[in-house]
CSV table of C-alpha atoms in Angstrom, one decimal:
chain,number,residue,atom,x,y,z
A,1,MET,CA,-17.4,5.3,-18.1
A,2,LYS,CA,-16.4,7.4,-15.1
A,3,LYS,CA,-13.0,6.9,-13.5
A,4,ILE,CA,-12.7,7.2,-9.8
A,5,VAL,CA,-9.5,7.0,-7.8
A,6,ILE,CA,-10.0,6.5,-4.1
A,7,PHE,CA,-7.2,7.2,-1.6
A,8,ALA,CA,-7.4,5.5,1.8
A,9,SER,CA,-4.9,4.8,4.6
A,10,GLY,CA,-6.7,2.3,6.9
A,11,MET,CA,-9.7,0.0,7.1
A,12,GLY,CA,-11.2,1.0,3.8
A,13,THR,CA,-14.9,0.7,4.9
A,14,ASN,CA,-15.8,3.9,3.0
A,15,ALA,CA,-13.8,2.9,0.0
A,16,GLN,CA,-15.6,-0.5,0.0
A,17,ASN,CA,-19.0,1.1,0.5
A,18,ILE,CA,-18.4,3.4,-2.5
A,19,VAL,CA,-17.3,0.7,-4.8
A,20,LEU,CA,-20.3,-1.6,-3.8
A,21,HIS,CA,-22.7,1.3,-4.3
A,22,PHE,CA,-21.5,1.9,-7.9
A,23,ASN,CA,-21.3,-1.8,-8.7
A,24,ASN,CA,-25.0,-1.8,-8.1
A,25,SER,CA,-25.5,1.1,-10.6
A,26,SER,CA,-26.6,0.7,-14.2
A,27,LYS,CA,-23.6,2.9,-15.3
A,28,LEU,CA,-20.1,1.6,-15.6
A,29,HIS,CA,-17.4,2.9,-13.3
A,30,GLN,CA,-13.7,2.2,-13.2
A,31,PHE,CA,-12.1,2.3,-9.8
A,32,HIS,CA,-8.5,2.5,-8.6
A,33,ILE,CA,-7.5,2.5,-4.9
A,34,PHE,CA,-4.3,4.1,-3.8
A,35,SER,CA,-2.9,3.8,-0.3
A,36,ASN,CA,0.2,5.0,1.6
A,37,ASN,CA,0.0,2.0,3.8
A,38,ALA,CA,0.9,-1.4,2.4
A,39,ASN,CA,-0.6,-3.1,5.5
A,40,ALA,CA,-3.9,-1.2,5.3
A,41,LYS,CA,-7.1,-3.3,5.3
A,42,VAL,CA,-8.3,-1.3,2.3
A,43,ILE,CA,-5.8,-3.2,0.1
A,44,GLU,CA,-7.4,-6.6,1.0
A,45,LYS,CA,-10.9,-5.1,0.5
A,46,ALA,CA,-10.0,-3.7,-2.9
A,47,GLN,CA,-8.5,-7.0,-4.0
A,48,ASN,CA,-11.7,-8.8,-2.9
A,49,LEU,CA,-13.6,-6.4,-5.1
A,50,SER,CA,-11.2,-6.8,-8.0
A,51,VAL,CA,-10.2,-3.1,-7.8
A,52,PRO,CA,-6.6,-2.3,-8.9
A,53,THR,CA,-4.5,-1.0,-6.1
A,54,LYS,CA,-1.3,1.0,-5.8
A,55,ILE,CA,0.9,1.7,-2.8
A,56,ILE,CA,2.3,5.2,-2.8
A,57,SER,CA,5.2,6.3,-0.6
A,58,LYS,CA,5.8,9.7,0.9
A,59,ASP,CA,8.5,10.2,-1.7
A,60,ASP,CA,5.8,9.5,-4.4
A,61,LEU,CA,3.6,12.2,-2.9
A,62,ASN,CA,6.5,14.7,-2.7
A,63,SER,CA,7.5,14.2,-6.3
A,64,ASP,CA,5.8,13.9,-9.7
A,65,VAL,CA,5.3,10.2,-9.3
A,66,LEU,CA,1.7,10.4,-8.0
A,67,LEU,CA,0.8,13.2,-10.5
A,68,ASN,CA,2.1,11.0,-13.3
A,69,ASN,CA,0.1,8.0,-12.1
A,70,LEU,CA,-3.1,10.2,-11.9
A,71,ASN,CA,-2.4,11.7,-15.4
A,72,GLU,CA,-2.2,8.1,-16.8
A,73,ILE,CA,-5.7,7.3,-15.3
A,74,GLN,CA,-7.3,10.7,-16.0
A,75,PRO,CA,-9.8,10.3,-13.2
A,76,ASP,CA,-13.2,12.1,-13.3
A,77,LEU,CA,-13.0,12.3,-9.5
A,78,ILE,CA,-10.4,11.7,-6.8
A,79,VAL,CA,-11.9,10.7,-3.5
A,80,LEU,CA,-10.0,10.9,-0.2
A,81,ALA,CA,-11.7,8.4,2.1
A,82,GLY,CA,-9.7,8.2,5.2
A,83,PHE,CA,-6.4,9.3,3.6
A,84,LEU,CA,-4.2,10.6,6.4
A,85,LEU,CA,-1.6,12.4,4.5
A,86,LYS,CA,-1.7,15.9,3.0
A,87,PHE,CA,-2.6,15.7,-0.6
A,88,PRO,CA,0.2,17.2,-2.8
A,89,SER,CA,-0.3,20.7,-4.2
A,90,ASN,CA,0.8,19.7,-7.7
A,91,CYS,CA,-2.1,17.2,-7.8
A,92,VAL,CA,-4.5,19.8,-6.4
A,93,GLU,CA,-3.5,22.2,-9.1
A,94,ALA,CA,-3.7,19.6,-11.9
A,95,PHE,CA,-7.2,18.4,-10.9
A,96,PRO,CA,-9.1,21.5,-9.7
A,97,ASN,CA,-12.5,20.7,-8.3
A,98,LYS,CA,-12.0,17.0,-8.9
A,99,ILE,CA,-10.7,16.1,-5.5
A,100,ILE,CA,-13.0,15.6,-2.5
A,101,ASN,CA,-12.5,14.6,1.1
A,102,ILE,CA,-14.8,13.4,3.8
A,103,HIS,CA,-14.2,14.8,7.3
A,104,PRO,CA,-15.7,13.4,10.5
A,105,ALA,CA,-16.9,16.7,11.9
A,106,LEU,CA,-18.9,19.8,10.9
A,107,LEU,CA,-16.2,22.0,9.5
A,108,PRO,CA,-14.8,24.5,10.2
A,109,LYS,CA,-14.9,22.9,13.7
A,110,TYR,CA,-12.4,20.2,14.5
A,111,GLY,CA,-10.5,20.5,11.2
A,112,GLY,CA,-6.8,20.9,10.4
A,113,LYS,CA,-3.6,19.0,10.8
A,114,GLY,CA,-3.9,16.1,13.2
A,115,MET,CA,-7.7,16.3,13.3
A,116,TYR,CA,-8.8,12.9,12.0
A,117,GLY,CA,-10.6,9.8,13.3
A,118,MET,CA,-10.7,9.4,17.1
A,119,HIS,CA,-8.8,12.6,17.6
A,120,VAL,CA,-11.9,14.4,16.3
A,121,HIS,CA,-14.4,12.3,18.2
A,122,ARG,CA,-12.5,12.8,21.5
A,123,ALA,CA,-12.4,16.5,21.0
A,124,VAL,CA,-16.1,16.6,20.3
A,125,VAL,CA,-16.8,14.7,23.5
A,126,GLU,CA,-14.4,16.7,25.6
A,127,ASN,CA,-16.0,19.9,24.5
A,128,LYS,CA,-19.5,18.6,25.2
A,129,GLU,CA,-20.8,19.4,21.8
A,130,SER,CA,-24.5,18.9,21.3
A,131,GLU,CA,-24.0,17.9,17.7
A,132,THR,CA,-21.4,16.7,15.3
A,133,GLY,CA,-21.5,15.3,11.8
A,134,ILE,CA,-19.7,14.9,8.5
A,135,THR,CA,-18.4,17.3,6.0
A,136,ILE,CA,-17.7,16.5,2.3
A,137,HIS,CA,-15.6,19.2,0.8
A,138,TYR,CA,-13.3,19.9,-2.2
A,139,VAL,CA,-9.6,19.6,-1.4
A,140,ASN,CA,-7.4,22.7,-1.7
A,141,GLU,CA,-3.8,23.3,-0.5
A,142,ASN,CA,-4.8,23.5,3.2
A,143,TYR,CA,-6.1,20.8,5.5
A,144,ASP,CA,-10.0,20.8,5.6
A,145,GLU,CA,-10.4,24.3,4.1
A,146,GLY,CA,-11.8,23.6,0.6
A,147,ASN,CA,-15.3,24.6,-0.4
A,148,ILE,CA,-18.0,22.6,1.4
A,149,ILE,CA,-20.1,20.4,-0.8
A,150,PHE,CA,-22.3,18.7,1.9
A,151,GLN,CA,-22.8,18.5,5.6
A,152,GLU,CA,-25.0,16.3,7.7
A,153,SER,CA,-25.3,16.5,11.5
A,154,VAL,CA,-26.3,14.1,14.3
A,155,ASN,CA,-27.4,15.2,17.7
A,156,LEU,CA,-25.5,14.1,20.8
A,157,THR,CA,-26.8,13.6,24.3
A,158,GLY,CA,-23.6,14.4,26.1
A,159,THR,CA,-23.3,10.9,27.4
A,160,GLU,CA,-21.6,9.3,24.4
A,161,SER,CA,-18.1,8.0,24.4
A,162,PRO,CA,-15.8,8.9,21.6
A,163,GLU,CA,-16.3,5.3,20.2
A,164,GLU,CA,-20.1,5.9,20.2
A,165,VAL,CA,-19.6,9.2,18.4
A,166,ALA,CA,-17.4,7.4,15.9
A,167,ASP,CA,-20.2,4.8,15.3
A,168,LYS,CA,-22.7,7.7,14.6
A,169,ILE,CA,-20.3,9.4,12.2
A,170,HIS,CA,-19.6,6.1,10.4
A,171,GLU,CA,-23.3,5.6,9.8
A,172,LEU,CA,-23.6,9.1,8.3
A,173,GLU,CA,-20.5,8.4,6.1
A,174,GLN,CA,-21.9,5.1,4.8
A,175,MET,CA,-25.3,6.6,4.1
A,176,HIS,CA,-24.2,9.9,2.4
A,177,PHE,CA,-20.7,9.6,0.9
A,178,PRO,CA,-21.6,7.4,-2.1
A,179,LEU,CA,-24.7,9.5,-2.9
A,180,ILE,CA,-22.8,12.8,-2.9
A,181,ILE,CA,-20.1,11.2,-5.1
A,182,GLU,CA,-22.8,10.0,-7.5
A,183,LYS,CA,-24.3,13.5,-7.5
A,184,ILE,CA,-21.0,15.1,-8.3
A,185,LEU,CA,-20.3,12.7,-11.1
A,186,ASN,CA,-23.7,13.4,-12.7
A,187,GLN,CA,-23.2,17.2,-12.8
């Protein structure tokens, strides 16, 4: 049985999609969802899927509390799916090449601190990009700089609003993220 810990801060649509994907698999998987936001919709979605949840504070991130929690679980993979805080370096060191993130742009463009969600999509539209996409990458000590695992692009016409770009990116995330996670777990 593979153990997967998903970190999310908001709606949790990627987290939900990942859990549902693996629930339909013939192999057993154990999920845990951690969030830094007690009011995040991901908590409700996790509870509806009978996935154990844990709320973590910034203090937990900046101490050994999170590391201790992860060591208890011993995850095969840690997935950042819309987690808006920097992942602590002590956890990155303890779980090398076992932490992945999805970013709503084609890195290295539009990455780094503060570049998430609609901030990215607005920047893509403002810069009149002809394409954008998703990047799934390993997490290291810097925002959005870990080794790239997978990228998929989508063409833009130049007439899209940031919300329309977000919809296109969401489609790519829903289609590819669970498959890439599955591929990593099967290596």
